[in-house]
Coordinates of C-alpha atoms and ligand atoms in Angstrom, one line a residue:
M1 CA 0.0 0.0 0.0
K2 CA 2.1 2.8 -1.3
S3 CA 1.3 6.5 -0.6
I4 CA 0.8 8.9 -3.4
W5 CA 4.3 10.3 -2.7
S6 CA 6.1 6.9 -2.9
K7 CA 4.2 6.2 -6.1
S8 CA 5.5 9.3 -7.8
V9 CA 9.1 9.7 -6.6
K10 CA 12.0 7.3 -6.4
L11 CA 14.8 8.4 -4.2
E12 CA 18.5 7.8 -5.1
K13 CA 20.0 4.8 -3.5
R14 CA 22.9 5.3 -1.0
E15 CA 25.8 3.0 -0.1
E16 CA 26.0 1.1 3.3
L17 CA 28.6 2.3 5.7
A18 CA 31.8 0.4 4.8
D19 CA 34.2 1.5 7.6
D20 CA 34.7 2.6 11.1
L21 CA 34.6 6.4 11.4
R22 CA 35.3 9.4 13.6
V23 CA 33.0 12.4 13.0
Q24 CA 31.6 15.5 14.7
N25 CA 27.9 14.5 14.4
V26 CA 25.9 11.4 13.8
V27 CA 22.2 11.6 13.0
I28 CA 20.4 8.3 13.4
G29 CA 17.4 8.1 11.1
A30 CA 16.8 9.6 7.7
G31 CA 13.1 10.7 8.0
I32 CA 12.1 14.3 7.6
A33 CA 13.6 15.0 11.1
G34 CA 17.0 13.4 10.5
I35 CA 17.3 15.0 7.1
L36 CA 16.5 18.5 8.3
I37 CA 18.7 18.3 11.4
A38 CA 21.6 17.1 9.3
Y39 CA 21.0 19.8 6.7
L40 CA 20.9 22.7 9.2
L41 CA 24.0 21.3 11.0
Q42 CA 25.9 21.2 7.8
E43 CA 24.7 24.7 6.8
K44 CA 26.2 25.8 10.2
G45 CA 29.6 24.4 9.3
Q46 CA 29.4 21.1 11.1
E47 CA 30.6 17.7 9.8
V48 CA 27.6 15.3 9.9
I49 CA 26.7 11.9 8.7
V50 CA 23.2 10.2 8.7
L51 CA 22.8 6.5 9.4
E52 CA 19.6 4.9 8.1
A53 CA 18.5 1.3 8.9
R54 CA 16.4 1.0 5.7
E55 CA 16.2 3.8 3.0
V56 CA 15.8 7.5 3.1
A57 CA 12.3 8.5 4.1
S58 CA 11.2 4.9 4.4
G59 CA 9.6 5.4 7.9
Q60 CA 6.5 7.4 8.7
T61 CA 7.6 10.3 6.5
K62 CA 6.7 8.5 3.2
N63 CA 3.2 8.2 4.5
T64 CA 2.5 11.7 5.8
T65 CA -0.1 14.1 4.4
A66 CA 2.5 16.8 4.4
K67 CA 0.7 19.9 5.5
I68 CA 3.2 22.5 6.8
T69 CA 1.2 24.3 9.5
S70 CA 1.2 25.7 13.0
Q71 CA -2.5 24.6 13.3
H72 CA -2.0 21.4 15.3
G73 CA -5.6 20.7 16.2
L74 CA -7.4 22.4 19.0
I75 CA -4.3 23.2 21.1
Y76 CA -3.7 26.8 21.8
H77 CA -6.5 27.6 24.2
D78 CA -5.7 24.6 26.3
M79 CA -2.0 25.2 26.1
I80 CA -2.3 28.7 27.5
N81 CA -4.3 27.3 30.4
T82 CA -2.2 24.3 31.2
C83 CA 1.4 25.4 30.2
G84 CA 1.1 29.2 30.5
I85 CA 1.1 32.0 27.9
E86 CA 4.9 32.2 27.4
R87 CA 5.3 28.5 26.6
A88 CA 2.2 28.6 24.3
K89 CA 3.7 31.7 22.5
G90 CA 7.0 29.9 22.1
Y91 CA 5.3 26.9 20.6
A92 CA 3.3 29.0 18.1
R93 CA 6.2 31.1 17.1
A94 CA 8.6 28.2 16.7
N95 CA 6.1 26.5 14.3
E96 CA 5.4 29.7 12.4
T97 CA 9.1 30.2 12.0
A98 CA 9.4 26.6 10.7
I99 CA 6.9 27.4 7.9
Q100 CA 9.0 30.4 7.0
L101 CA 12.2 28.4 7.0
Y102 CA 10.7 25.8 4.6
R103 CA 10.0 28.7 2.2
E104 CA 13.6 30.0 2.6
I105 CA 15.3 26.6 2.1
I106 CA 13.1 25.7 -0.9
T107 CA 13.9 29.1 -2.5
K108 CA 17.6 29.0 -1.7
E109 CA 18.1 25.4 -2.9
G110 CA 15.7 25.9 -5.9
I111 CA 13.7 22.8 -4.9
D112 CA 10.7 21.9 -7.0
C113 CA 8.4 20.1 -4.5
Q114 CA 4.9 21.4 -5.2
F115 CA 5.2 23.8 -2.3
E116 CA 2.0 25.9 -2.1
Q117 CA 1.0 28.5 0.3
L118 CA -2.6 28.0 1.5
P119 CA -4.8 28.8 4.6
S120 CA -5.4 26.0 7.0
F121 CA -8.9 25.4 8.5
L122 CA -9.8 23.6 11.8
Y123 CA -13.5 22.8 11.5
S124 CA -16.4 21.1 13.1
T125 CA -19.7 19.9 11.8
K126 CA -21.3 20.3 15.3
E127 CA -22.9 23.5 16.4
V128 CA -22.0 22.8 20.0
E129 CA -18.3 23.0 19.0
T130 CA -18.4 26.5 17.6
K131 CA -17.7 28.0 21.1
R132 CA -14.4 26.1 21.4
L133 CA -13.5 27.1 17.8
K134 CA -14.0 30.7 18.6
Q135 CA -11.9 30.4 21.8
E136 CA -9.2 28.7 19.7
A137 CA -9.2 31.6 17.1
H138 CA -8.9 34.1 20.0
A139 CA -6.1 32.2 21.7
A140 CA -4.1 31.8 18.5
R141 CA -4.4 35.5 17.8
M142 CA -3.1 36.2 21.3
L143 CA -0.1 34.2 20.4
G144 CA 0.6 36.1 17.3
I145 CA -0.9 33.8 14.7
K146 CA -3.0 35.3 11.8
A147 CA -6.2 33.5 12.9
T148 CA -9.9 34.2 12.2
Y149 CA -13.1 32.5 13.1
K150 CA -15.3 31.6 10.1
E151 CA -19.0 30.8 10.1
G152 CA -20.1 27.5 8.6
E153 CA -21.7 29.1 5.6
E154 CA -18.2 30.5 4.6
I155 CA -16.8 27.0 4.2
T156 CA -18.3 25.8 1.0
E157 CA -15.9 23.3 -0.6
L158 CA -16.3 20.3 1.8
P159 CA -18.8 17.6 0.9
F160 CA -20.9 18.3 4.0
E161 CA -22.1 21.3 6.0
V162 CA -19.7 22.8 8.5
A163 CA -20.8 24.5 11.7
G164 CA -17.7 26.7 12.0
A165 CA -14.0 26.9 11.5
V166 CA -10.7 28.6 12.5
R167 CA -8.6 29.9 9.6
F168 CA -4.8 30.3 9.9
D169 CA -3.3 32.3 7.0
D170 CA 0.1 31.7 5.3
Q171 CA 0.3 28.0 5.9
A172 CA 1.6 25.5 3.3
Q173 CA 1.6 22.0 1.8
F174 CA 4.2 20.2 -0.4
H175 CA 5.3 16.9 -1.8
P176 CA 7.5 15.6 1.0
L177 CA 9.6 13.1 -1.0
M178 CA 10.4 15.7 -3.8
F179 CA 11.7 18.0 -1.1
I180 CA 13.7 15.3 0.7
C181 CA 15.1 13.9 -2.5
E182 CA 16.8 17.2 -3.3
L183 CA 18.0 18.0 0.2
A184 CA 19.4 14.4 0.7
K185 CA 21.7 15.0 -2.3
K186 CA 23.6 17.5 -0.3
L187 CA 24.2 15.1 2.7
T188 CA 26.3 12.1 3.5
I189 CA 23.8 9.3 4.2
Y190 CA 24.5 5.6 4.7
E191 CA 21.4 3.4 4.0
H192 CA 20.9 -0.2 5.3
T193 CA 23.1 0.8 8.2
K194 CA 21.2 0.0 11.3
V195 CA 22.3 1.3 14.7
I196 CA 22.2 -1.6 17.2
E197 CA 23.6 0.2 20.3
V198 CA 24.8 3.6 21.4
D199 CA 27.3 3.7 24.2
D200 CA 28.4 7.1 25.3
Y201 CA 30.3 8.5 22.3
M202 CA 30.2 5.3 20.3
V203 CA 27.5 4.4 17.7
I204 CA 27.6 0.7 17.0
T205 CA 26.0 -0.5 13.8
D206 CA 25.5 -4.0 12.6
R207 CA 29.0 -3.9 11.1
H208 CA 31.0 -0.8 12.2
V209 CA 31.7 1.6 15.1
I210 CA 31.5 5.4 14.7
V211 CA 32.9 7.7 17.4
A212 CA 31.1 11.1 17.4
D213 CA 31.1 14.3 19.5
N214 CA 27.3 14.5 19.2
I215 CA 24.7 11.8 18.6
I216 CA 21.2 12.7 17.4
F217 CA 18.3 10.2 17.7
A218 CA 15.9 11.0 14.9
T219 CA 14.5 7.5 14.8
H220 CA 10.8 8.5 15.2
Y221 CA 10.5 6.7 18.5
P222 CA 13.9 6.6 20.4
F223 CA 14.9 3.0 20.8
P224 CA 17.0 3.1 24.0
I225 CA 14.8 2.2 27.0
L226 CA 17.2 4.0 29.4
P227 CA 18.0 6.8 29.9
G228 CA 15.2 9.1 28.9
Y229 CA 12.2 6.9 29.7
Y230 CA 10.5 7.8 26.5
F231 CA 8.4 4.6 26.6
L232 CA 6.7 6.1 29.6
R233 CA 6.1 9.5 28.1
Q234 CA 4.2 8.9 24.9
H235 CA 2.2 6.4 23.0
Q236 CA 1.6 5.9 19.2
S237 CA -1.5 6.7 17.3
R238 CA -2.4 5.4 13.8
S239 CA -4.3 7.2 11.0
Y240 CA -5.2 6.3 7.5
A241 CA -5.2 8.2 4.2
L242 CA -6.8 7.8 0.7
A243 CA -6.1 9.6 -2.5
L244 CA -9.1 10.1 -4.8
E245 CA -10.0 11.2 -8.2
G246 CA -13.0 10.9 -10.5
E247 CA -16.4 12.5 -11.0
G248 CA -17.4 14.9 -8.3
V249 CA -14.0 14.9 -6.6
P250 CA -12.5 18.4 -6.4
K251 CA -9.1 18.6 -8.0
R252 CA -8.1 21.7 -6.0
L253 CA -9.2 23.1 -2.7
K254 CA -8.8 26.7 -1.5
G255 CA -7.4 25.5 1.8
M256 CA -6.3 22.5 3.9
Y257 CA -8.8 21.1 6.4
F258 CA -8.6 19.3 9.7
S259 CA -11.6 18.2 11.8
I260 CA -11.9 18.5 15.6
D261 CA -14.8 16.0 15.7
K262 CA -14.4 12.4 16.9
D263 CA -13.8 10.4 13.7
G264 CA -13.7 13.6 11.6
L265 CA -11.8 13.9 8.2
S266 CA -8.8 15.9 7.0
F267 CA -8.6 17.2 3.4
R268 CA -5.9 18.5 1.1
H269 CA -5.3 18.4 -2.6
T270 CA -2.1 17.4 -4.5
K271 CA -1.5 17.8 -8.3
G272 CA -4.9 16.6 -9.4
E273 CA -5.9 14.3 -6.5
L274 CA -7.7 14.8 -3.3
I275 CA -6.2 13.3 -0.1
I276 CA -8.6 12.4 2.8
G277 CA -7.3 11.3 6.1
G278 CA -9.0 9.9 9.2
S279 CA -9.9 6.7 11.2
T280 CA -7.5 7.6 13.9
H281 CA -6.9 5.2 16.8
R282 CA -4.2 4.1 19.3
T283 CA -1.9 1.7 17.5
G284 CA -2.9 -1.9 18.5
K285 CA -6.4 -0.9 19.6
Y286 CA -8.8 -2.3 17.1
G287 CA -12.3 -2.1 18.6
A288 CA -14.8 -4.8 18.2
K289 CA -16.2 -5.1 14.7
K290 CA -19.6 -3.5 14.3
I291 CA -22.3 -4.4 11.8
T292 CA -23.4 -1.1 10.2
E293 CA -25.7 -0.3 7.3
H294 CA -22.5 -0.6 5.1
G295 CA -21.6 -4.1 6.3
I296 CA -18.8 -4.9 8.7
D297 CA -17.2 -1.7 9.9
K298 CA -13.6 -2.1 11.0
T299 CA -11.3 0.7 12.1
G300 CA -8.7 1.6 9.5
F301 CA -9.1 1.6 5.7
S302 CA -12.5 0.0 5.4
H303 CA -14.0 2.5 7.9
L304 CA -12.4 5.5 6.0
E305 CA -13.4 4.1 2.6
Q306 CA -17.0 3.9 3.7
K307 CA -17.0 7.5 5.0
V308 CA -15.3 8.7 1.8
K309 CA -17.8 6.9 -0.5
N310 CA -20.6 8.6 1.4
C311 CA -19.0 12.0 0.5
Y312 CA -18.0 11.2 -3.1
K313 CA -20.1 8.4 -4.5
K314 CA -18.3 8.1 -7.8
A315 CA -14.7 8.6 -6.5
D316 CA -11.9 6.2 -7.6
I317 CA -9.5 5.4 -4.8
I318 CA -6.1 5.5 -6.5
A319 CA -3.8 5.1 -3.4
K320 CA -4.2 4.2 0.2
W321 CA -1.8 4.2 3.1
A322 CA -1.4 4.5 6.8
A323 CA 1.1 5.9 9.3
Q324 CA 1.5 6.4 13.0
D325 CA 3.1 9.0 15.2
C326 CA 4.2 9.5 18.8
M327 CA 1.8 11.3 21.1
P328 CA 3.4 12.9 24.2
H329 CA 1.2 13.4 27.3
D330 CA 1.5 17.1 27.5
K331 CA 1.1 17.5 23.7
I332 CA 4.5 19.1 23.1
P333 CA 7.2 17.3 21.2
F334 CA 10.5 16.3 22.9
I335 CA 13.3 18.2 21.2
G336 CA 16.7 18.7 22.7
K337 CA 19.0 16.9 25.1
F338 CA 18.1 13.2 25.3
S339 CA 18.6 13.1 29.0
M340 CA 20.4 15.0 31.8
R341 CA 22.9 12.1 32.0
M342 CA 23.9 12.3 28.3
E343 CA 25.0 15.9 27.5
H344 CA 26.1 14.9 23.9
W345 CA 22.9 12.9 23.0
Y346 CA 20.0 14.7 21.3
V347 CA 16.4 13.6 20.5
A348 CA 13.6 14.7 18.2
T349 CA 10.3 12.8 18.9
G350 CA 6.7 13.1 19.9
F351 CA 5.5 15.0 16.8
Q352 CA 1.8 14.1 17.4
K353 CA 1.1 14.0 13.6
W354 CA 2.5 17.4 13.0
G355 CA 6.0 16.3 12.1
M356 CA 6.7 18.7 9.1
T357 CA 7.0 21.8 11.3
S358 CA 8.1 19.8 14.4
A359 CA 11.0 18.4 12.4
M360 CA 12.1 21.9 11.3
V361 CA 11.8 23.1 14.9
S362 CA 14.0 20.1 15.9
A363 CA 16.6 21.1 13.3
M364 CA 16.5 24.8 14.5
I365 CA 16.9 23.9 18.2
I366 CA 19.4 21.0 17.9
S367 CA 21.7 22.7 15.4
D368 CA 21.8 25.9 17.6
C369 CA 22.4 23.8 20.7
I370 CA 25.3 21.9 19.1
T371 CA 26.9 25.1 17.6
G372 CA 26.6 26.9 20.9
K373 CA 24.0 29.4 19.9
E374 CA 21.1 30.2 22.2
N375 CA 17.7 29.2 20.9
S376 CA 14.7 31.0 22.4
Y377 CA 12.4 28.0 21.7
A378 CA 14.7 25.3 23.4
K379 CA 13.0 25.6 26.8
V380 CA 9.5 25.1 25.3
F381 CA 10.4 21.7 23.8
S382 CA 13.0 20.6 26.3
P383 CA 12.6 16.9 27.0
Q384 CA 13.6 17.6 30.6
R385 CA 10.4 19.7 31.2
F386 CA 7.8 18.4 33.6
L387 CA 4.3 19.7 32.9
L388 CA 2.1 17.7 35.3
K389 CA -1.1 19.7 34.8
A390 CA -1.0 19.2 31.0
G391 CA -0.1 15.5 31.0
I392 CA -1.4 13.6 34.0
K393 CA -4.5 12.1 32.5
D394 CA -2.8 10.7 29.4
F395 CA 0.1 9.5 31.6
M396 CA -2.3 7.5 33.8
L397 CA -4.0 6.0 30.6
D398 CA -0.6 5.0 29.2
V399 CA 0.6 3.4 32.4
G400 CA -2.7 1.5 32.6
E401 CA -2.2 0.3 29.0
S402 CA 1.4 -0.8 29.6
V403 CA 0.6 -2.6 32.8
W404 CA -2.2 -4.5 31.1
G405 CA -0.1 -5.4 28.0
L406 CA 2.9 -6.5 30.1
T407 CA 0.7 -8.6 32.5
K408 CA -0.9 -10.3 29.5
G409 CA 2.5 -10.9 28.0
V410 CA 3.8 -12.5 31.2
F411 CA 0.7 -14.5 32.3
A412 CA -0.8 -15.6 29.0
P413 CA 2.0 -17.8 27.5
K414 CA 0.1 -18.3 24.2
E415 CA 0.0 -14.6 23.4
K416 CA 2.5 -13.2 20.8
C417 CA 4.7 -10.7 22.6
C418 CA 6.7 -7.7 21.5
G419 CA 10.6 -7.9 21.5
H420 CA 10.7 -4.3 22.9
M421 CA 9.4 -4.9 26.4
G422 CA 7.4 -8.1 26.2
C423 CA 3.9 -6.6 25.9
A424 CA 1.2 -8.7 24.3
L425 CA 0.6 -8.0 20.6
V426 CA -2.7 -7.6 18.8
W427 CA -3.5 -8.8 15.2
N428 CA -4.3 -5.9 12.8
E429 CA -6.6 -7.3 10.2
D430 CA -6.6 -4.3 7.9
E431 CA -2.8 -4.4 7.5
D432 CA -1.9 -8.0 8.4
T433 CA 0.5 -7.0 11.1
W434 CA 1.1 -7.8 14.8
D435 CA 0.8 -4.4 16.7
C436 CA 1.7 -3.4 20.2
P437 CA -1.0 -1.3 22.0
C438 CA 1.5 -0.2 24.7
H439 CA 4.3 1.4 22.7
G440 CA 3.2 1.0 19.1
S441 CA 5.8 -1.5 17.6
R442 CA 4.5 -3.4 14.6
Y443 CA 5.6 -6.7 12.9
T444 CA 4.7 -8.5 9.7
A445 CA 2.9 -11.9 10.1
E446 CA 6.3 -13.5 9.8
G447 CA 7.7 -11.4 12.7
E448 CA 9.7 -8.9 10.7
I449 CA 9.8 -5.5 12.3
V450 CA 7.8 -2.8 10.5
D451 CA 7.7 0.1 13.1
G452 CA 9.7 0.8 16.3
P453 CA 10.5 1.3 19.1
A454 CA 11.3 -2.5 18.8
Q455 CA 14.4 -2.9 16.7
E456 CA 14.7 -6.6 16.1
D457 CA 12.7 -9.1 14.0
K458 CA 11.7 -10.9 17.1
I459 CA 8.2 -11.8 18.4
R460 CA 8.3 -13.9 21.5
Ligands
FAD1 C1 -1.5 9.6 8.8 C2 -0.6 10.7 9.2 C3 -0.6 11.9 8.5 C4 0.3 12.9 8.8 N1 0.2 14.1 8.2 C5 1.0 15.1 8.6 C6 0.8 16.4 8.0 O1 -0.1 16.7 7.2 N2 1.6 17.4 8.5 C7 2.6 17.2 9.5 O2 3.3 18.1 9.9 N3 2.8 15.9 10.0 C8 2.0 14.9 9.6 N4 2.1 13.7 10.1 C9 3.3 13.4 11.0 C10 4.6 13.2 10.3 O3 4.3 12.4 9.1 C11 5.6 12.5 11.2 O4 5.6 13.2 12.4 C12 7.0 12.5 10.6 O5 7.0 12.0 9.3 C13 8.0 11.8 11.4 O6 9.2 11.9 10.9 P1 10.5 11.3 11.6 O7 11.7 11.7 10.8 O8 10.5 11.6 13.0 O9 10.3 9.7 11.5 P2 10.5 8.7 10.3 O10 10.0 9.2 9.1 O11 9.8 7.4 10.8 O12 12.0 8.5 10.3 C14 12.7 7.7 11.2 C15 13.8 6.9 10.5 O13 14.7 6.4 11.5 C16 15.1 5.1 11.0 N5 15.6 4.3 12.1 C17 14.9 3.8 13.1 N6 15.6 3.0 13.9 C18 16.9 3.1 13.4 C19 18.2 2.5 13.8 N7 18.3 1.8 14.8 N8 19.2 2.8 13.0 C20 19.1 3.6 11.9 N9 18.0 4.1 11.5 C21 16.9 3.9 12.2 C22 13.8 4.6 10.3 O14 14.1 3.5 9.4 C23 13.2 5.8 9.7 O15 13.6 5.9 8.3 C24 1.2 12.7 9.8 C25 1.3 11.5 10.5 C26 0.4 10.5 10.2 C27 0.4 9.3 11.0

């Protein structure tokens, strides 16, 4: 199930690492985060190599929907209340700066990647939600974002009625692989070079050892269990996307759309196709099958397809794909020092399905930190923060999920268990994989690793 991006761009192959090395900086992982971090480090005069276990952009990045926006759902009103106005301002400005930096890099490098400036809309179909949308527009304006509230009648291009929406101006969308393809050409990247262990200044791959001054984990979910305790600080959530064309399907939209409703849909166009996303759920949590008027309704693709067919009856689905992302409890990514104990380790994770701007923010913060430049956003995203008020509910839910998964893994010997921490796995019928509800690792039916944090092809 290839995304519309993977179907249209083939990235240049890179050699495996063939020797031991001594370098200034090693970035582990060549997704959007790893590529941007390496690029900005190199631009600031640093020597940097990227190690990738598979191929460039072969992780979640190839399956994104690639909206470049500071509109990350309904966040700003809550963030002001739970984290304070200064942190919320920092979050908003960092993400707005990230959009601007995309524009600058694309212009400077002359990258043709279908980059398009568009407004972004956060909408609801429910009248009862308009109050929260108005609050969000007000909160975003307080933080310096060009935000306005729009009445439902003003949103006319979606295939259903909308109750209200928040519009952010000067946002963007692009083709992520066309962008990465060009940027990657400037970098030293080793593909099929999997990092097995990191020990202080040593990065140990399946064949070689690299000694580096700084080590950056851009592996989507950081794989070391200790230090950092990232397995206790976030879970993974999966969403699905379809690309459509055909009679009645708009080829262009005037904006990008994201719903705040439970089971709502997101929309954007590409060059001629419409992408619709939705069916979000915690990885490994596949609710009981329900019989609906459309037949058996499962989470994932079939559910989304049913919804989409209700909107565009004659649509042809030309591509479908899924991806997942890390969801931190306090809804702020972890960007910066990996842990207090490891001064020279850095991390970029917890992008909560907004990895395009979050990856750029990671590149800004980490490259400044390494080159000794103060970064005014570093404190906002610091992995060493502790925001109890913002994260306690999700923390308790995640602990409960992990305790349940681990207990099942230990006391039910027939269960398939994850190689990461031993939690019981769940069969995902839509994608034919074994998925972990605790931390989100996924395996093929044969036990080959698909998504981390687990690193080995090992189901117990
Ligand atoms: C359905 C969906 C839609 C989305 N749409 C949007 C959107 O519209 N806008 C937006 O901003 N964000 C969006 N996101 C989020 C965004 O796609 C992700 O946050 C982003 O792609 C994550 O990038 P990454 O570089 O952190 O991870 P990845 O792309 O997964 O890259 C990590 C890389 O690390 C490598 N790796 C792992 N372990 C090792 C190891 N031991 N050694 C070497 N390499 C290793 C992997 O192979 C992989 O290539 C969406 C997410 C989902 C789920």
